[in-house]
Coordinates of C-alpha atoms and ligand atoms in Angstrom, one line a residue:
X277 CA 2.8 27.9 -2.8
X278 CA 1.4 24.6 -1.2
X279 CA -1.2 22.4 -1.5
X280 CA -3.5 23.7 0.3
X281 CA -2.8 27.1 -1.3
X282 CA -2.7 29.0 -4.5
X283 CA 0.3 30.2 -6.2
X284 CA 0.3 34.1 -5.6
X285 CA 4.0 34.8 -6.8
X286 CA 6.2 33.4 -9.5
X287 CA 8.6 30.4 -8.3
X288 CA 11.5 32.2 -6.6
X289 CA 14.8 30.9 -8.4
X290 CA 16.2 28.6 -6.3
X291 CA 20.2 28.4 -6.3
X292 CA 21.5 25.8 -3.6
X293 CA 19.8 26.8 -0.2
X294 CA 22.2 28.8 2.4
X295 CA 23.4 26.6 5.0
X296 CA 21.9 27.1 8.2
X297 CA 24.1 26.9 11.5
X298 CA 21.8 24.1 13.0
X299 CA 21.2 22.4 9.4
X300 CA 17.4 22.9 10.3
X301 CA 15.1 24.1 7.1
X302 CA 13.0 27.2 8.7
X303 CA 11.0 25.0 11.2
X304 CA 12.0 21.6 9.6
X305 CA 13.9 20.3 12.6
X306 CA 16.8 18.2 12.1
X307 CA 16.4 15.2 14.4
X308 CA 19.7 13.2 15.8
X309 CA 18.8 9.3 16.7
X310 CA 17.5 8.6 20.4
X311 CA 21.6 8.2 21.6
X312 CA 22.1 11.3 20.1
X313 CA 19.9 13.1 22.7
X314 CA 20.0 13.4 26.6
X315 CA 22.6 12.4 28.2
X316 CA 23.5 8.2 28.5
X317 CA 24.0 8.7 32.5
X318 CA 21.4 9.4 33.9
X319 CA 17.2 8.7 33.5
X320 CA 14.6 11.0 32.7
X321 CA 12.6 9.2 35.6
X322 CA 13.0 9.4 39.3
X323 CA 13.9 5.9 40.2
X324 CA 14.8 4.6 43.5
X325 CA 18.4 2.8 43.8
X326 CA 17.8 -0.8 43.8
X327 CA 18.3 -2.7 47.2
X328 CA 21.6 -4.4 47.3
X329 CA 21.5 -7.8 45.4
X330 CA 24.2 -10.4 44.4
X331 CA 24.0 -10.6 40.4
X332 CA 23.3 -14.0 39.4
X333 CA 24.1 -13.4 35.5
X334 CA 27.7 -15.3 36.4
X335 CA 30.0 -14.2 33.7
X336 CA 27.3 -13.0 31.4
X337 CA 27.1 -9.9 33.6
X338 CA 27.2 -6.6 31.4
X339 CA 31.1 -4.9 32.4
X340 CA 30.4 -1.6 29.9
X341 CA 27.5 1.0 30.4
X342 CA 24.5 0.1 28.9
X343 CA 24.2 3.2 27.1
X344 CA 20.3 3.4 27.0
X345 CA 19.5 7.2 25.9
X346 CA 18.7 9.4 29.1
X347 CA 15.7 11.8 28.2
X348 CA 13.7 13.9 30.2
X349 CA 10.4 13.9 29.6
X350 CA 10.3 16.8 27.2
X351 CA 13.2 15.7 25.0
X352 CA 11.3 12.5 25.0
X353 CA 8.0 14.3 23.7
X354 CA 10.1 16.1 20.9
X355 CA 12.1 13.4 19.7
X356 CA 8.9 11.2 19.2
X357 CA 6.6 14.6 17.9
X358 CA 9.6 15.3 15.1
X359 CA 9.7 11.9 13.8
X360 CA 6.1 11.7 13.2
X361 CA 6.4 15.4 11.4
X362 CA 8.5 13.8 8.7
X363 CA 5.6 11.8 7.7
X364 CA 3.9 12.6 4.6
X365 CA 0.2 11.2 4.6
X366 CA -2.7 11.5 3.3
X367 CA -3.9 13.6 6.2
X368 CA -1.1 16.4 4.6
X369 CA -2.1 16.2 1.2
X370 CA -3.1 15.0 -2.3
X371 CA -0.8 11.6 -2.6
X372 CA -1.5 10.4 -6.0
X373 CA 0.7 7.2 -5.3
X374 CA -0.3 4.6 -8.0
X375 CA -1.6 1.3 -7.5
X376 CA -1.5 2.1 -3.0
X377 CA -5.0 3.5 -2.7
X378 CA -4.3 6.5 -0.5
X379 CA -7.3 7.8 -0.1
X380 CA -9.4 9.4 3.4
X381 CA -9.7 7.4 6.4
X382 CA -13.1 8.7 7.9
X383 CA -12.5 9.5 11.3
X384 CA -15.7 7.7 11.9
X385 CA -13.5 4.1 11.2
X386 CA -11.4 5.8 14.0
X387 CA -13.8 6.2 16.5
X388 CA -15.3 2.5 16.0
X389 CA -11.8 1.1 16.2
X390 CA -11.6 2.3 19.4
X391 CA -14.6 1.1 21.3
X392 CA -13.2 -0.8 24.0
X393 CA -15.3 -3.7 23.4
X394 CA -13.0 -4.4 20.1
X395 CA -9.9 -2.7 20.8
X396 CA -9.1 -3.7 24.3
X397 CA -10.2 -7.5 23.3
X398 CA -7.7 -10.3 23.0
X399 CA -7.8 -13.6 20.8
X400 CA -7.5 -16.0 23.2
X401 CA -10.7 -14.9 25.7
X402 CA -13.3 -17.2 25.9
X403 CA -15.9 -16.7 22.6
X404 CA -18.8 -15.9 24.9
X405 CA -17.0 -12.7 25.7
X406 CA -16.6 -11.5 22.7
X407 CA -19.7 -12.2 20.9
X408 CA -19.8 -8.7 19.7
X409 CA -16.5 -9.0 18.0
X410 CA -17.5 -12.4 16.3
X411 CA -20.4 -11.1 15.2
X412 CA -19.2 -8.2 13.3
X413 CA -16.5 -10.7 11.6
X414 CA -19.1 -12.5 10.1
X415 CA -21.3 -9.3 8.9
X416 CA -17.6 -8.1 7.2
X417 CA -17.2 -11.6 5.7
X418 CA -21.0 -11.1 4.6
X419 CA -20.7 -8.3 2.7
X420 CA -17.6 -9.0 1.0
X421 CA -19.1 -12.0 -0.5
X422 CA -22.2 -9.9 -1.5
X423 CA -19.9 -7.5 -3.1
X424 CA -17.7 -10.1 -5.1
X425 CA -20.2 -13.1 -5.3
X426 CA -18.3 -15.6 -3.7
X427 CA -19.2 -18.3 -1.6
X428 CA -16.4 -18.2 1.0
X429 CA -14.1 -16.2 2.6
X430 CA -10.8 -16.5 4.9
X431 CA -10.5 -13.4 7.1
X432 CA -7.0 -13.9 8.8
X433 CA -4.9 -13.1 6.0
X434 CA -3.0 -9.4 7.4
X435 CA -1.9 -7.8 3.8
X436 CA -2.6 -7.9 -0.1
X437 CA 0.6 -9.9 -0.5
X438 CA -0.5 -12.3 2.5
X439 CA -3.6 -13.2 1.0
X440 CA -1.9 -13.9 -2.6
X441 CA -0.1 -16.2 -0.4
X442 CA -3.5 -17.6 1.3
X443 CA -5.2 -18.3 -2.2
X444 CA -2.8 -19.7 -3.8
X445 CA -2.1 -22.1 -0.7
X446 CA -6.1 -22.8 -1.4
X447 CA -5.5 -23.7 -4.8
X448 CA -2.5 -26.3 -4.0
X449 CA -4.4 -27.9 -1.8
X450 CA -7.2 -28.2 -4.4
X451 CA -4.4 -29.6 -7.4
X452 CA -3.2 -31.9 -4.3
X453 CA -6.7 -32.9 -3.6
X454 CA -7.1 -34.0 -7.2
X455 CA -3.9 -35.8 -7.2
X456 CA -2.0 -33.5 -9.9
X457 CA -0.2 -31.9 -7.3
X458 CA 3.7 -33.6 -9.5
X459 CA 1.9 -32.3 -12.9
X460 CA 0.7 -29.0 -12.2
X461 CA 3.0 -26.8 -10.9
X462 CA 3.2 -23.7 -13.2
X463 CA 1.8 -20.4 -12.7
X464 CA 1.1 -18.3 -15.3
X465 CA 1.6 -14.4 -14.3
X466 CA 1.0 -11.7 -17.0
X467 CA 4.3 -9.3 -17.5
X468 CA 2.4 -6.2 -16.0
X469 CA 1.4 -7.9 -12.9
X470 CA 2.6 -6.3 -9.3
X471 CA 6.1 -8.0 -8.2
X472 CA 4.1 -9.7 -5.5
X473 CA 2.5 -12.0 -7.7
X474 CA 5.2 -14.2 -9.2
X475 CA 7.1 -13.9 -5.7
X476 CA 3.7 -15.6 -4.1
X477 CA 3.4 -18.2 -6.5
X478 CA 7.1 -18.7 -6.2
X479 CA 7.5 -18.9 -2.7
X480 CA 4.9 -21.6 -2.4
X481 CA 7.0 -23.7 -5.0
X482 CA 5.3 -23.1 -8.2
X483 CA 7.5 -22.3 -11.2
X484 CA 6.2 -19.0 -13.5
X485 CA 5.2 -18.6 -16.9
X486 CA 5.1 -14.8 -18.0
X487 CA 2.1 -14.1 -20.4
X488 CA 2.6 -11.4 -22.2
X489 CA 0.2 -8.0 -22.4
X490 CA -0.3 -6.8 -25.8
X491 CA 0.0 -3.6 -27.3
X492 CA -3.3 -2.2 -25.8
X493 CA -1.9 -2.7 -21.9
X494 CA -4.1 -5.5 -21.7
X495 CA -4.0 -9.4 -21.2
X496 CA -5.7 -11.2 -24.7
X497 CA -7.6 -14.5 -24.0
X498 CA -5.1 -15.9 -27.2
X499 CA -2.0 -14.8 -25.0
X500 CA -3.7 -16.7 -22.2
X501 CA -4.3 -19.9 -24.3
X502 CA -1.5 -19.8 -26.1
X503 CA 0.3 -20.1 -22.5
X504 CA -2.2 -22.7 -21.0
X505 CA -0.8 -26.4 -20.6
X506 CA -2.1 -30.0 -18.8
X507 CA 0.9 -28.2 -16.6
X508 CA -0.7 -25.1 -15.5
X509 CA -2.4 -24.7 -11.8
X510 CA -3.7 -21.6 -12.0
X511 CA -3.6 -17.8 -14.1
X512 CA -2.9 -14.7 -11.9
X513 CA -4.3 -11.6 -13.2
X514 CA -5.2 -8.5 -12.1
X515 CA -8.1 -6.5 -12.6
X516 CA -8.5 -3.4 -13.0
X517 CA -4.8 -3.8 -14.4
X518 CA -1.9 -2.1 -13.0
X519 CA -1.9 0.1 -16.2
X520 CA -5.5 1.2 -14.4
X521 CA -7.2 -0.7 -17.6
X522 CA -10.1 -3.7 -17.6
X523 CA -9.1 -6.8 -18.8
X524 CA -11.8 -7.0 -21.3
X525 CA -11.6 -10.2 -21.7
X526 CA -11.4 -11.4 -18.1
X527 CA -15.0 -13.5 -18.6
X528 CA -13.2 -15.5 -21.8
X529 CA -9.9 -15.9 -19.7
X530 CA -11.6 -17.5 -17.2
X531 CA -13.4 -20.2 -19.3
X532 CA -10.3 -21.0 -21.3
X533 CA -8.5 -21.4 -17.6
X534 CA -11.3 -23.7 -16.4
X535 CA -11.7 -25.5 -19.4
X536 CA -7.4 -26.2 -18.9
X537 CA -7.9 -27.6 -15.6
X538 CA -6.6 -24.4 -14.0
X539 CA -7.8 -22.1 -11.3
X540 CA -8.1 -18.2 -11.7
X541 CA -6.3 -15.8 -8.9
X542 CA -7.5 -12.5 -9.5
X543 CA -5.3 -10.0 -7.5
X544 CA -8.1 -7.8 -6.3
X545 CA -5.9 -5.1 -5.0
X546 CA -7.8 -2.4 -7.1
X547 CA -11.8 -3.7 -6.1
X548 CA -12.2 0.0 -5.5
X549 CA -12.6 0.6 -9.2
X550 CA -15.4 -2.2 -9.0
X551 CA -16.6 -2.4 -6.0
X552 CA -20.8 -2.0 -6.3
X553 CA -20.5 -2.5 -10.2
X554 CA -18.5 -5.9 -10.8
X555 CA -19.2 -9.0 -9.1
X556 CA -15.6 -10.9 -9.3
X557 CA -17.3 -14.1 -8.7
X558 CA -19.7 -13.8 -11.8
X559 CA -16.5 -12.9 -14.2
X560 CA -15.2 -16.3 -13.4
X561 CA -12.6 -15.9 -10.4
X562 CA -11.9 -18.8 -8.0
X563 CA -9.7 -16.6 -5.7
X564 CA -9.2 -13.1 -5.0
X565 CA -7.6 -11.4 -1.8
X566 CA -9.1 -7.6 -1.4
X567 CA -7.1 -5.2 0.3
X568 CA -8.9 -3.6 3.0
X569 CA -6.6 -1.0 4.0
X570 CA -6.7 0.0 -0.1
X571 CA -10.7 -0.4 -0.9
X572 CA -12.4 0.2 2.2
X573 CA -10.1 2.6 3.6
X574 CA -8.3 1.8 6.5
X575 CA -4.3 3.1 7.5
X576 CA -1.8 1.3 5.5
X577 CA 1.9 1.7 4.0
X578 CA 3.7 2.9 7.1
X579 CA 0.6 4.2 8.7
X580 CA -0.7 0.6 10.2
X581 CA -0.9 -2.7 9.6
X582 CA -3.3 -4.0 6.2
X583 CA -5.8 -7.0 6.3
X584 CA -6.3 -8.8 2.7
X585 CA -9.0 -10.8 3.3
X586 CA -9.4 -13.9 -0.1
X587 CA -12.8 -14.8 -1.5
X588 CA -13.4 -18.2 -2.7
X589 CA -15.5 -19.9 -5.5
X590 CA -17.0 -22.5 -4.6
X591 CA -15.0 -25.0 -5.8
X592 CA -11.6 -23.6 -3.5
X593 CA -14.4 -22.8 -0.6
X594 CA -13.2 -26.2 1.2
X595 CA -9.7 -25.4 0.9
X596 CA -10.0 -22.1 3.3
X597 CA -8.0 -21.9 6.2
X598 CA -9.0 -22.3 9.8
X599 CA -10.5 -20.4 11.8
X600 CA -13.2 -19.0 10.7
X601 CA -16.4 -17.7 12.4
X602 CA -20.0 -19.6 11.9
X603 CA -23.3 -18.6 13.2
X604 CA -24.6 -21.0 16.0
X605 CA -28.1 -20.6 17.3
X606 CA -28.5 -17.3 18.7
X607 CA -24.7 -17.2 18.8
X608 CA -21.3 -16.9 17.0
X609 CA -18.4 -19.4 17.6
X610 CA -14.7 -19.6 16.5
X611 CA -14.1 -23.1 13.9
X612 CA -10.6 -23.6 14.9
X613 CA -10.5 -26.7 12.9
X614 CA -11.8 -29.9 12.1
X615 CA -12.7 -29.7 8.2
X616 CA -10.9 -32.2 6.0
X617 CA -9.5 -30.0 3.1
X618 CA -8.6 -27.2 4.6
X619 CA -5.2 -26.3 4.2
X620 CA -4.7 -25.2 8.0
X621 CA -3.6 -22.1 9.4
X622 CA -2.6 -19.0 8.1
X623 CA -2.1 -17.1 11.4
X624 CA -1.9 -17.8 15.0
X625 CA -5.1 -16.0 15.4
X626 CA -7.7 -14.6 13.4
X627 CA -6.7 -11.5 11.4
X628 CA -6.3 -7.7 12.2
X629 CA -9.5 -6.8 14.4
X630 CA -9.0 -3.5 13.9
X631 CA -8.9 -3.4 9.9
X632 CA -12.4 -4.9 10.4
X633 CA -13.7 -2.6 12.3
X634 CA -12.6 -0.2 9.9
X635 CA -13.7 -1.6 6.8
X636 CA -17.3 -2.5 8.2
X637 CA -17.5 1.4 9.6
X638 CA -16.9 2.2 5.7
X639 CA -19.2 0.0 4.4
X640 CA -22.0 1.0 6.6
X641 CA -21.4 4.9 6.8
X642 CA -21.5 4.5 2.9
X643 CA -24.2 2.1 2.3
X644 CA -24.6 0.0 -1.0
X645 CA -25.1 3.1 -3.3
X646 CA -22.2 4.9 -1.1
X647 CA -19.6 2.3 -2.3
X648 CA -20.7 2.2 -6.0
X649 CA -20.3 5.9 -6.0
X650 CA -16.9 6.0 -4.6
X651 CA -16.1 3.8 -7.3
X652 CA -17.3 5.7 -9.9
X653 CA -16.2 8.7 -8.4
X654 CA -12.4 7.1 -8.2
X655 CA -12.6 6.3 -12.0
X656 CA -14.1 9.5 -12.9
X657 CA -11.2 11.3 -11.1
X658 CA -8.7 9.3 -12.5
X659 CA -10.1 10.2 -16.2
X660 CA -10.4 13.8 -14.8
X661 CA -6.5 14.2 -14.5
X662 CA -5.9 12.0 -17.9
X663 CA -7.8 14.1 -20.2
X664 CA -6.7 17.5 -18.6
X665 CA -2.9 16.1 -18.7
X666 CA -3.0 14.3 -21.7
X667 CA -1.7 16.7 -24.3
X668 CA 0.9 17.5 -22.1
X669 CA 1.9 14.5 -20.9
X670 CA 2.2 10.9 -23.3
X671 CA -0.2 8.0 -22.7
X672 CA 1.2 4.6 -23.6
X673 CA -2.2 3.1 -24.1
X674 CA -4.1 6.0 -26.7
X675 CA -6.9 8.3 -25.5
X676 CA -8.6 5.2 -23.8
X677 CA -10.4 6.0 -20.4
X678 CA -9.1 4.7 -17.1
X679 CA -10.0 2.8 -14.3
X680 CA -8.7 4.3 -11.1
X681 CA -5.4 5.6 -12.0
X682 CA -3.7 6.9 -15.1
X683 CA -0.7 6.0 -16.5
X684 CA 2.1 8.5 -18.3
X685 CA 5.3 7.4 -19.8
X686 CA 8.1 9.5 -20.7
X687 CA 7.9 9.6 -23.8
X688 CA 7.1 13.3 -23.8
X689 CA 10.2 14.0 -21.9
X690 CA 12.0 12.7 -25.2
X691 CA 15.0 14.9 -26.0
X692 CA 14.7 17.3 -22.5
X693 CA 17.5 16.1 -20.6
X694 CA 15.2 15.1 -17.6
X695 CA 13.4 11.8 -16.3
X696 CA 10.4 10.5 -14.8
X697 CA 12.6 10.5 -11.8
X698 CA 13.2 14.4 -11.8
X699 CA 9.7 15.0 -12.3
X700 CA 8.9 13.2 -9.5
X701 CA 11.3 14.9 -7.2
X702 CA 10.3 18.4 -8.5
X703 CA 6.5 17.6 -7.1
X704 CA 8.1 16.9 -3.8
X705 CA 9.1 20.8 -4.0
X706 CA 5.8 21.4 -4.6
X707 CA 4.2 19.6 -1.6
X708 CA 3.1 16.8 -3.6
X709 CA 4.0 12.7 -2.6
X710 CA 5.0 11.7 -5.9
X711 CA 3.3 9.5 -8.1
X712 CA 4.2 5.8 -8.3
X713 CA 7.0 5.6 -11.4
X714 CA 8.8 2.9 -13.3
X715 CA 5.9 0.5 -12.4
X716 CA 4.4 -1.2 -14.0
X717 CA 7.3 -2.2 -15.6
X718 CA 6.0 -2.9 -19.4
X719 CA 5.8 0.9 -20.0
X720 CA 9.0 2.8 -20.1
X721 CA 9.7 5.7 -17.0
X722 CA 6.4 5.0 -16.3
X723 CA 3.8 7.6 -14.1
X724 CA 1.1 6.0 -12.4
X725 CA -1.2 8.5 -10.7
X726 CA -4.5 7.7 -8.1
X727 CA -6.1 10.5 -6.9
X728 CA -8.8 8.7 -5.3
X729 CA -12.2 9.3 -5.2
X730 CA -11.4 11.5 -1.8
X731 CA -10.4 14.5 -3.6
X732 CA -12.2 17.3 -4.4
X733 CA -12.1 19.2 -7.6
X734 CA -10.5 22.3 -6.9
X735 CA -7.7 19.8 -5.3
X736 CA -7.2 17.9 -8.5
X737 CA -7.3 21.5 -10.3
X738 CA -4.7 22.4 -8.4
X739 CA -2.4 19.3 -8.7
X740 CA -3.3 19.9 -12.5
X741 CA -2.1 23.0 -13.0
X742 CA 1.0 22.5 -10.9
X743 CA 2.1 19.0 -13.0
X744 CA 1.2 21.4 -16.8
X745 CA 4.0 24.3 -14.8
X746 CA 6.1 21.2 -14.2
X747 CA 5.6 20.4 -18.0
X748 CA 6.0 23.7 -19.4
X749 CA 9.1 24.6 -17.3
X750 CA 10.7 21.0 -18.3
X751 CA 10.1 22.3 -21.7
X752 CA 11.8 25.5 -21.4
X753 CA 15.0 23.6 -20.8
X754 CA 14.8 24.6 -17.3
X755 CA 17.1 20.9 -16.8
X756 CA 19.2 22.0 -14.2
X757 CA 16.8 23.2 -11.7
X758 CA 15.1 19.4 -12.3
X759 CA 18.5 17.3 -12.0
X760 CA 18.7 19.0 -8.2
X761 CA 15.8 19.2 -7.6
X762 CA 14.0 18.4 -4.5
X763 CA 15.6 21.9 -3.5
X764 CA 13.3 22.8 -0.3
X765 CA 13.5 19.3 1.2
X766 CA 15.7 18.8 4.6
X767 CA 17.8 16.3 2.4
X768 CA 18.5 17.0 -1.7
X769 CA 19.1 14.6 -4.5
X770 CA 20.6 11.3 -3.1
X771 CA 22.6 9.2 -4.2
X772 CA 20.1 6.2 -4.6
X773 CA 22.9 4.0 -6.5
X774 CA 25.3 4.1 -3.4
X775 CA 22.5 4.0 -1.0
X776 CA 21.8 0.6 -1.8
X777 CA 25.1 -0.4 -2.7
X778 CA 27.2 0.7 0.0
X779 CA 24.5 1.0 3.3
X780 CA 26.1 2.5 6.3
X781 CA 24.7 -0.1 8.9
X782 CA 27.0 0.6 11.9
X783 CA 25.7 3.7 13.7
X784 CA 28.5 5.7 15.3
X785 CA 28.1 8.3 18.0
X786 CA 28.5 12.3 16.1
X787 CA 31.4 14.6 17.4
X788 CA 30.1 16.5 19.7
X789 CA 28.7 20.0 17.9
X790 CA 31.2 22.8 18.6
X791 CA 30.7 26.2 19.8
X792 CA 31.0 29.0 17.4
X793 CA 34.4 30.6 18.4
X794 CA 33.4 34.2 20.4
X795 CA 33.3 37.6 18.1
Ligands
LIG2241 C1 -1.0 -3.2 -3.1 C2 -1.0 -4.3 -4.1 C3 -0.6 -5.6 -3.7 C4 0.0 -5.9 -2.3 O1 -0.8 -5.6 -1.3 P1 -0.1 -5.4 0.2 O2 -1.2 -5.2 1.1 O3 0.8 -4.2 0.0 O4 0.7 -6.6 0.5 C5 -0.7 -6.6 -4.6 N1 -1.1 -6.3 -5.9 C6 -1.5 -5.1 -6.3 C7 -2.0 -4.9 -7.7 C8 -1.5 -4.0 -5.4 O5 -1.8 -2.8 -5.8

């Protein structure tokens, strides 16, 4: 069975897998490291010997071989064409990854992408060359406005975590501008928050003050206040949550933060559960960063590189960074600089071009009404998998819906013998990513599962009926079979502990595989 499949026979018992003589899995090809190919003595090129030349290196000369790998041109092509097989992606399969978004990158996004006229343009041309490009960084900086009722927004942040870094650099300079900059210097960061958030507000020199959620998942506006000083900057919170709830009382949490003094980061990492439905800017936010590579669906992870653009109230509007793009007559132009309060530069130039391109190809090929109902189609398939898992699986939280994921803990796995992390290996047996566990953190052996609002129903049916036989055969006692498991995977259970605590970092050539002796 796979996922694109249906199961037609019972699961064939699986003992350890027979060694093969090549370690290869069927046609999962092992693959050696580039040395490990060729031959290091000669080129897969024709090149022509170099005329004779007196080195000038003096005694920096190399004395050894250089050992660079020597493919030909086909070795090349399958080393490179293996590696990228060992990718899971979203292109394979249902990857239910929690909190990461992995949902369908229209091909569409592709194709605009790669119109010469903004792929094969560079940052430092002159700006009447690229009018074009300018032009369609202002209509993406439009429309995210419209969507979060904002007032400004810097572009050139190049991830979620970036543009954390971005608003919160907006919001010192703000605190400085007002002269508190010695007084305020606490951040207060709710215990189910993503890791990034207190590491931002760290690294810029804040100190953090955990709030925490109550019993319901969610942040209460007395927790907030409770933690509210004449020391406190500013209040990061997400929303949806990372336990896929609202914060119902986001619009309260925002007055009592104003009404302290404070400023309200809203890590926006999960607008697709809003987006078209919720203005940020009329729930009270001053800053929120939204990733586009999670809500407007462009490659990210491994895949390619992210752009988390930060909307700004008005009040932190004259904090944003340079450069930004402003209309001028007919025209666009780059503002490189030049406005008082702005905290400077982010970036050397002005964000990922391509990630724009991208996101405005989503946002136009879905319209207004398009995006609402990807949003409503991403909660309703989260809710889809919670109520047809949920009495087989435990929900911290009660039988309260979901935003765009749903969250699991183990207590149902109480007394089995097997964890959140054998499930989760078990689905990799079944051609399924697994789902984002132990986070968040405030729910124990958490499951956090996205479907997205990319997938169809007879794939979520599917992935349901495939995590209820995970449940049913954890039930039976089949434990052993879930402490090895992944079984069909080119590498089993690791040893995750030693992994990190003993990393082999010194590659060393392999002996040389020997010939089976003759019959
Ligand atoms: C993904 C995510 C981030 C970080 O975004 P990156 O683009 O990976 O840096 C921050 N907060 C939340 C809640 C997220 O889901």
């Amino acid at each position: 069975m796979n996922v694109q499949g249906r199961p037609t026979s019972p699961m064939p018992n699986t003992g350890p897998a027979p060694r093969t003589f090549t370690s290869n899995r069927a046609l999962q090809i092992e693959e050696g490291l580039i040395f490990e190919h060729g031959r290091v003595d000669v080129t897969g090129v024709d090149l022509d010997e170099p005329e004779p030349f007196t080195p000038r290196l003096g005694n920096l000369a190399r004395e050894d071989a250089i050992g660079l790998p020597g493919l030909s041109e086909p070795e090349a092509m399958r080393h490179y064409v293996r590696l990228s097989q060992k990718n899971y992606s979203i292109d394979a399969g249902l990857y239910p990854l929690g909190s990461c978004t992995m949902k369908h990158n229209p091909r569409i996004n592709e194709a605009m992408a790669r119109l010469p006229g903004f792929a094969d343009i560079h940052p430092l041309q002159p700006v009447s060359t690229v009018q074009g490009a300018l032009e369609l960084i202002d209509e993406l900086a439009r429309w995210l406005m419209e969507l979060t009722g904002t007032h400004a927004v810097a572009m050139s942040p190049k991830a979620g975590a970036h543009g954390e870094l971005c608003g919160m650099m907006a919001i010192r300079a703000a605190i400085e501008a007002r002269g508190e900059a010695a007084t305020r210097n606490v951040v207060l960061v709710p215990d189910s928050a993503h890791g990034t958030n207190p590491a931002t507000a760290a690294l810029i020199g804040f100190a953090v003050r955990s709030v925490r959620a109550s019993a319901d998942g969610t942040v209460s506006v007395d927790a907030v206040r409770a933690a509210l000083a004449p020391d406190v900057a500013a209040i990061m919170l997400t929303n949806p949550n990372t336990c896929g709830l609202f914060e119902r009382d986001i619009v309260e949490i925002a007055a009592a933060v104003h009404d302290a003094g404070a400023y309200f980061y809203c890590d926006g990492a999960n607008f697709n559960a809003l987006m078209g439905k919720a203005r940020p800017g009329d729930l009270g936010v001053d800053a929120m960063h939204i990733n586009l590579h999670k809500t407007f669906s462009t490659p990210h992870g491994g895949g390619g590189p992210g752009a988390g653009p930060v909307v700004l109230s008005e009040r932190l509007a004259p904090f944003a960074p340079a450069p930004f793009v402003s209309r001028d007559g007919d025209g666009f132009r780059l503002v490189e600089g030049g406005r008082e309060q702005s905290f400077g530069r982010l970036t050397a130039f002005h964000g990922q071009m391509g990630m724009f391109t991208r996101a405005l190809s989503f946002m136009l090929s879905h319209g207004f009404d398009g995006l609402r109902q990807a949003s409503e189609d991403a909660v309703l398939n989260a809710n889809y998998l919670r109520a047809a898992l949920s009495n087989v699986f435990s929900s911290p939280f009660g039988d309260r819906p979901c935003m765009h994921e749903v969250l699991f803990d183990d207590k149902w796995l109480e007394g089995t013998g097997v964890t959140t992390l054998d499930v989760a290996k078990a689905m990799i047996d079944e051609g399924y990513h697994p789902m984002t566990m132990y986070f968040p953190l405030v729910v124990h052996g958490a499951m956090l599962i996205e479907p997205t609002e990319s997938e169809s129903k007879v794939s979520l049916d599917l992935f349901i009926a495939t995590m209820r036989e995970i449940s049913i055969r954890i039930r039976r006692g089949d434990t052993e079979r879930f402490h090895g498991a992944p079984h069909f995977a080119p590498r089993n259970r690791l040893d995750e502990t030693r992994a990190a605590r003993h990393p082999i970092l010194r590659w060393t050539p392999r002996q040389p595989v020997a010939m089976p002796a003759g019959e």
